[in-house]
Tab-separated table of C-alpha atoms in Angstrom:
chain	number	residue	atom	x	y	z
A	1	MET	CA	126.355	-204.756	246.016
A	2	LYS	CA	125.998	-206.405	249.412
A	3	VAL	CA	125.749	-210.190	249.279
A	4	CYS	CA	124.873	-212.596	252.069
A	5	ALA	CA	125.141	-216.379	252.488
A	6	PHE	CA	123.310	-218.250	255.253
A	7	GLN	CA	124.973	-221.069	257.198
A	8	PRO	CA	122.660	-222.891	259.639
A	9	GLN	CA	123.525	-225.890	261.794
A	10	TYR	CA	122.815	-229.154	260.004
A	11	PRO	CA	119.757	-230.910	261.510
A	12	TYR	CA	121.172	-234.383	262.133
A	13	GLU	CA	117.807	-235.742	263.307
A	14	PRO	CA	114.513	-235.177	261.424
A	15	GLY	CA	113.012	-233.837	264.652
A	16	LYS	CA	115.303	-230.818	264.320
A	17	MET	CA	113.765	-229.671	261.032
A	18	ASP	CA	111.394	-227.356	262.924
A	19	LYS	CA	114.342	-225.645	264.578
A	20	LEU	CA	116.144	-225.304	261.237
A	21	VAL	CA	113.132	-223.735	259.528
A	22	GLU	CA	112.623	-221.331	262.429
A	23	TRP	CA	116.298	-220.340	262.191
A	24	LEU	CA	115.999	-219.714	258.448
A	25	GLU	CA	112.865	-217.617	258.940
A	26	SER	CA	114.409	-215.633	261.792
A	27	SER	CA	117.543	-215.011	259.741
A	28	LEU	CA	115.464	-213.799	256.801
A	29	ASP	CA	113.629	-211.475	259.201
A	30	SER	CA	116.983	-210.041	260.305
A	31	CYS	CA	117.839	-208.942	256.756
A	32	ASP	CA	117.143	-205.358	255.715
A	33	ASP	CA	117.219	-203.203	252.613
A	34	SER	CA	121.007	-202.909	252.712
A	35	PHE	CA	121.167	-206.405	251.179
A	36	ASP	CA	121.205	-206.956	247.411
A	37	LEU	CA	121.593	-210.756	247.253
A	38	ILE	CA	120.653	-213.340	249.893
A	39	VAL	CA	121.502	-217.020	249.350
A	40	LEU	CA	120.197	-219.959	251.399
A	41	PRO	CA	121.541	-223.546	251.399
A	42	GLU	CA	120.297	-226.577	249.508
A	43	ALA	CA	117.224	-228.626	250.440
A	44	CYS	CA	115.808	-226.187	252.978
A	45	ASN	CA	112.533	-228.136	253.233
A	46	GLY	CA	114.059	-231.626	253.366
A	47	MET	CA	117.582	-231.302	254.683
A	48	SER	CA	117.792	-233.876	257.471
A	49	ASN	CA	118.790	-237.540	257.241
A	50	PHE	CA	115.368	-239.184	257.001
A	51	ASP	CA	115.042	-242.940	257.531
A	52	ALA	CA	111.804	-243.305	255.565
A	53	LEU	CA	110.809	-241.852	252.189
A	54	ASN	CA	107.380	-240.939	253.542
A	55	ASP	CA	108.937	-238.848	256.330
A	56	PHE	CA	111.128	-237.044	253.798
A	57	GLN	CA	108.178	-236.242	251.537
A	58	THR	CA	106.112	-235.112	254.518
A	59	SER	CA	108.863	-232.623	255.380
A	60	ILE	CA	108.932	-231.366	251.797
A	61	LYS	CA	105.207	-230.650	251.861
A	62	MET	CA	105.201	-229.248	255.398
A	63	TYR	CA	107.926	-226.646	254.898
A	64	GLY	CA	108.201	-226.025	251.147
A	65	GLU	CA	105.451	-223.498	250.489
A	66	ARG	CA	106.057	-221.857	253.853
A	67	LEU	CA	109.728	-221.191	253.098
A	68	SER	CA	109.064	-220.185	249.507
A	69	ARG	CA	106.570	-217.551	250.650
A	70	LYS	CA	109.010	-216.318	253.291
A	71	ALA	CA	111.753	-215.921	250.689
A	72	GLN	CA	109.358	-214.062	248.402
A	73	LYS	CA	108.216	-211.680	251.134
A	74	THR	CA	111.812	-211.059	252.230
A	75	ALA	CA	112.854	-210.199	248.680
A	76	GLU	CA	110.005	-207.716	248.424
A	77	ARG	CA	110.629	-206.209	251.876
A	78	CYS	CA	114.396	-205.895	251.470
A	79	LYS	CA	114.278	-204.968	247.768
A	80	ALA	CA	116.825	-207.731	247.242
A	81	LEU	CA	117.337	-210.895	245.228
A	82	VAL	CA	116.684	-213.984	247.382
A	83	ALA	CA	117.775	-217.476	246.279
A	84	ILE	CA	116.400	-220.482	248.167
A	85	ASN	CA	116.805	-224.154	247.266
A	86	LEU	CA	113.807	-226.413	247.853
A	87	TYR	CA	112.383	-229.712	246.691
A	88	VAL	CA	109.521	-228.496	244.519
A	89	GLY	CA	106.767	-230.364	242.695
A	90	GLU	CA	103.620	-232.404	242.893
A	91	GLU	CA	102.920	-235.517	244.949
A	92	GLY	CA	105.682	-238.044	244.267
A	93	VAL	CA	107.428	-235.959	241.590
A	94	TYR	CA	109.817	-233.492	243.182
A	95	ARG	CA	112.758	-231.643	241.690
A	96	ASN	CA	115.777	-230.018	243.305
A	97	THR	CA	115.040	-226.370	242.519
A	98	THR	CA	116.716	-223.075	243.308
A	99	GLN	CA	114.022	-220.409	243.296
A	100	VAL	CA	115.093	-216.793	242.850
A	101	TYR	CA	112.807	-213.925	243.850
A	102	ASP	CA	113.490	-210.369	242.726
A	103	LYS	CA	113.034	-207.107	244.621
A	104	TYR	CA	109.367	-206.966	243.638
A	105	GLY	CA	108.672	-210.441	244.988
A	106	ASN	CA	108.395	-211.895	241.491
A	107	LEU	CA	109.872	-215.281	240.615
A	108	ALA	CA	112.879	-214.232	238.532
A	109	GLY	CA	114.109	-217.735	237.809
A	110	GLU	CA	114.212	-221.410	238.754
A	111	TYR	CA	117.385	-223.459	238.390
A	112	LEU	CA	117.135	-227.251	238.340
A	113	LYS	CA	120.154	-229.113	239.719
A	114	GLN	CA	121.899	-230.792	236.789
A	115	HIS	CA	123.971	-233.482	238.506
A	116	LEU	CA	122.071	-235.486	241.109
A	117	PRO	CA	123.909	-238.157	243.130
A	118	GLU	CA	122.518	-241.670	243.049
A	119	SER	CA	121.210	-241.401	246.608
A	120	GLU	CA	119.058	-238.393	245.717
A	121	VAL	CA	117.481	-240.179	242.753
A	122	LYS	CA	117.142	-243.724	244.087
A	123	GLU	CA	116.552	-243.157	247.797
A	124	LYS	CA	114.764	-239.805	247.833
A	125	LYS	CA	113.058	-240.428	244.460
A	126	ILE	CA	113.908	-236.959	243.175
A	127	ASP	CA	113.109	-236.514	239.489
A	128	ASP	CA	116.099	-235.896	237.209
A	129	SER	CA	114.477	-236.751	233.865
A	130	TYR	CA	115.107	-233.200	232.633
A	131	ALA	CA	118.868	-233.755	232.973
A	132	HIS	CA	119.083	-236.804	230.695
A	133	GLU	CA	119.803	-234.638	227.659
A	134	TYR	CA	122.167	-231.699	227.299
A	135	GLN	CA	120.817	-228.213	227.830
A	136	SER	CA	122.686	-224.929	227.871
A	137	PRO	CA	123.599	-223.757	231.394
A	138	TYR	CA	120.865	-221.665	232.967
A	139	THR	CA	121.420	-217.980	233.727
A	140	ILE	CA	119.212	-215.033	234.616
A	141	ASP	CA	119.801	-211.307	234.169
A	142	VAL	CA	118.534	-209.021	236.918
A	143	ASP	CA	119.292	-205.277	237.094
A	144	GLY	CA	122.246	-205.614	234.750
A	145	VAL	CA	123.869	-208.523	236.614
A	146	ARG	CA	124.044	-212.023	235.123
A	147	TYR	CA	123.661	-214.898	237.588
A	148	GLY	CA	124.755	-218.481	236.988
A	149	PHE	CA	124.031	-221.443	239.231
A	150	LEU	CA	125.638	-224.504	240.778
A	151	THR	CA	123.954	-226.779	243.280
A	152	CYS	CA	126.036	-229.048	245.505
A	153	TYR	CA	127.086	-232.033	243.347
A	154	ASP	CA	127.254	-229.812	240.241
A	155	CYS	CA	130.496	-228.402	241.630
A	156	TYR	CA	132.429	-231.603	240.875
A	157	TYR	CA	131.885	-231.233	237.124
A	158	THR	CA	134.515	-228.850	235.812
A	159	GLU	CA	133.416	-229.404	232.220
A	160	TYR	CA	129.950	-228.122	233.188
A	161	ILE	CA	131.514	-225.097	234.869
A	162	GLN	CA	133.385	-224.390	231.635
A	163	HIS	CA	130.066	-224.393	229.790
A	164	ILE	CA	128.710	-221.912	232.338
A	165	SER	CA	131.722	-219.690	231.666
A	166	LYS	CA	130.598	-219.302	228.037
A	167	GLN	CA	127.497	-217.503	229.360
A	168	LYS	CA	129.799	-214.912	231.009
A	169	PRO	CA	128.111	-214.742	234.423
A	170	ASP	CA	128.936	-212.036	236.943
A	171	VAL	CA	127.874	-213.993	240.044
A	172	LEU	CA	127.519	-217.728	240.684
A	173	ILE	CA	124.832	-218.674	243.209
A	174	VAL	CA	125.807	-221.913	244.951
A	175	CYS	CA	123.265	-223.611	247.223
A	176	SER	CA	124.889	-226.660	248.788
A	177	LEU	CA	124.509	-229.532	251.224
A	178	GLN	CA	127.957	-231.091	250.805
A	179	ARG	CA	128.269	-232.709	254.223
A	180	GLY	CA	130.950	-235.317	253.577
A	181	GLU	CA	133.510	-233.394	251.520
A	182	ARG	CA	136.716	-231.993	253.042
A	183	MET	CA	136.657	-228.270	253.697
A	184	ASP	CA	139.869	-227.690	251.755
A	185	MET	CA	138.358	-229.451	248.743
A	186	LEU	CA	135.195	-227.332	248.950
A	187	GLU	CA	137.358	-224.216	248.894
A	188	THR	CA	139.255	-225.568	245.882
A	189	GLN	CA	135.979	-226.185	244.053
A	190	MET	CA	134.757	-222.642	244.639
A	191	LYS	CA	138.072	-221.098	243.613
A	192	ASN	CA	137.952	-223.204	240.452
A	193	ALA	CA	134.412	-222.053	239.636
A	194	ALA	CA	135.194	-218.391	240.314
A	195	PHE	CA	138.420	-218.393	238.297
A	196	ASN	CA	137.067	-220.342	235.317
A	197	CYS	CA	133.878	-218.265	235.074
A	198	ASN	CA	135.572	-214.965	235.972
A	199	ALA	CA	132.705	-214.418	238.383
A	200	TYR	CA	132.047	-213.972	242.068
A	201	VAL	CA	130.866	-217.064	243.948
A	202	VAL	CA	128.354	-216.830	246.794
A	203	ARG	CA	128.153	-220.254	248.450
A	204	SER	CA	125.650	-221.168	251.172
A	205	SER	CA	125.865	-224.485	253.001
A	206	VAL	CA	125.492	-225.978	256.494
A	207	SER	CA	127.734	-226.284	259.541
A	208	MET	CA	128.446	-229.896	260.470
A	209	GLY	CA	129.815	-229.189	263.945
A	210	GLY	CA	132.537	-227.273	265.763
A	211	GLU	CA	135.726	-225.796	264.371
A	212	ASP	CA	137.454	-229.167	264.774
A	213	CYS	CA	135.150	-230.642	262.114
A	214	LYS	CA	136.996	-230.913	258.790
A	215	TYR	CA	134.033	-231.743	256.557
A	216	GLY	CA	131.168	-229.699	255.132
A	217	GLY	CA	130.427	-226.172	256.273
A	218	SER	CA	132.429	-223.686	254.205
A	219	SER	CA	129.904	-221.085	253.157
A	220	MET	CA	132.066	-218.500	251.419
A	221	ILE	CA	132.337	-215.605	249.017
A	222	VAL	CA	135.060	-215.856	246.378
A	223	SER	CA	136.249	-213.208	243.927
A	224	PRO	CA	136.913	-213.809	240.202
A	225	ASN	CA	140.658	-214.103	240.837
A	226	GLY	CA	140.062	-217.048	243.171
A	227	GLU	CA	140.556	-215.123	246.407
A	228	VAL	CA	138.310	-216.148	249.306
A	229	ILE	CA	137.162	-212.764	250.585
A	230	ALA	CA	134.893	-214.110	253.332
A	231	ALA	CA	134.384	-217.581	254.817
A	232	MET	CA	132.344	-219.159	257.615
A	233	GLY	CA	134.303	-222.322	258.301
A	234	GLN	CA	131.984	-224.262	260.640
A	235	LYS	CA	130.393	-221.219	262.270
A	236	THR	CA	126.667	-220.607	262.008
A	237	GLY	CA	125.142	-217.301	260.996
A	238	LEU	CA	125.112	-214.895	258.075
A	239	LEU	CA	128.190	-214.250	255.948
A	240	CYS	CA	128.092	-210.831	254.288
A	241	SER	CA	130.415	-208.902	252.012
A	242	GLU	CA	130.419	-205.996	249.576
A	243	ILE	CA	131.326	-206.894	245.995
A	244	ASP	CA	131.367	-205.195	242.608
A	245	PRO	CA	129.919	-207.818	240.239
A	246	LYS	CA	131.340	-206.067	237.193
A	247	VAL	CA	134.949	-206.369	238.362
A	248	LYS	CA	136.708	-209.052	236.323
A	249	HIS	CA	140.082	-210.753	236.724
A	250	SER	CA	142.818	-210.176	234.174
A	251	ARG	CA	145.696	-212.599	233.724
A	252	PRO	CA	149.107	-212.357	232.042
A	253	ASP	CA	149.062	-212.896	228.285
A	254	THR	CA	152.383	-214.733	228.517
A	255	PHE	CA	155.520	-213.254	230.071
A	256	GLY	CA	156.223	-209.632	229.246
A	257	HIS	CA	152.876	-208.938	227.596
A	258	PRO	CA	149.919	-206.854	228.866
A	259	ASP	CA	147.241	-208.562	230.919
A	260	ILE	CA	144.077	-209.818	229.234
A	261	LEU	CA	140.649	-210.688	230.638
A	262	ASN	CA	140.517	-214.198	232.049
A	263	ASP	CA	137.711	-215.388	229.788
């Protein structure tokens, strides 16, 4: 299957949200029916660094439904799975949600971010009440492929990733907005997730600047053995690769013994 991760430029000022949304829409328009999975970054309708809560919520309402419809139409047109992360909800009660549309344009699943940083809850007033009690990691099965999910801050919680591994996913969809983490650490996180879940990782995030920038960026595709098979660094654009989601990594069963599946 052909997978694709978007990496736009981060909109440092709220006034650049229009340009970001136009870029996302144009990039979706550039996709065709050769794609099987398309992944967009986190917080597509409220990504910038807003000074006021009201401005942030205005952005959510202004772009949310518009981008959701665009993702749906793209999935239907391309006969692909499209994953887009948005702040979704009613007035004053929004949740960090990864929406997944299938090749018919149907909503195949919605993943709610499980680990929200304090700033997202206290400053942006994003609802995390659903995450106060344990729930089994969320997966969806589409056309014989099982998809698991991680969103941004989730990636720091290795014990959660180990719980995901029990669901035996084939592909992990990672929508992210990790702007302040070192690029080498982001790569380590994705290798860890891929290896522990014995699954491919498709990570979409945002470029924070030029190639001299050492933080953020790092949209990538990682194989189950932890190999980074494609990476964006700080470039902007679409990162694409062919993968076989049913290929699994086998590891040595101690020295001198046959390999066994890494699960």
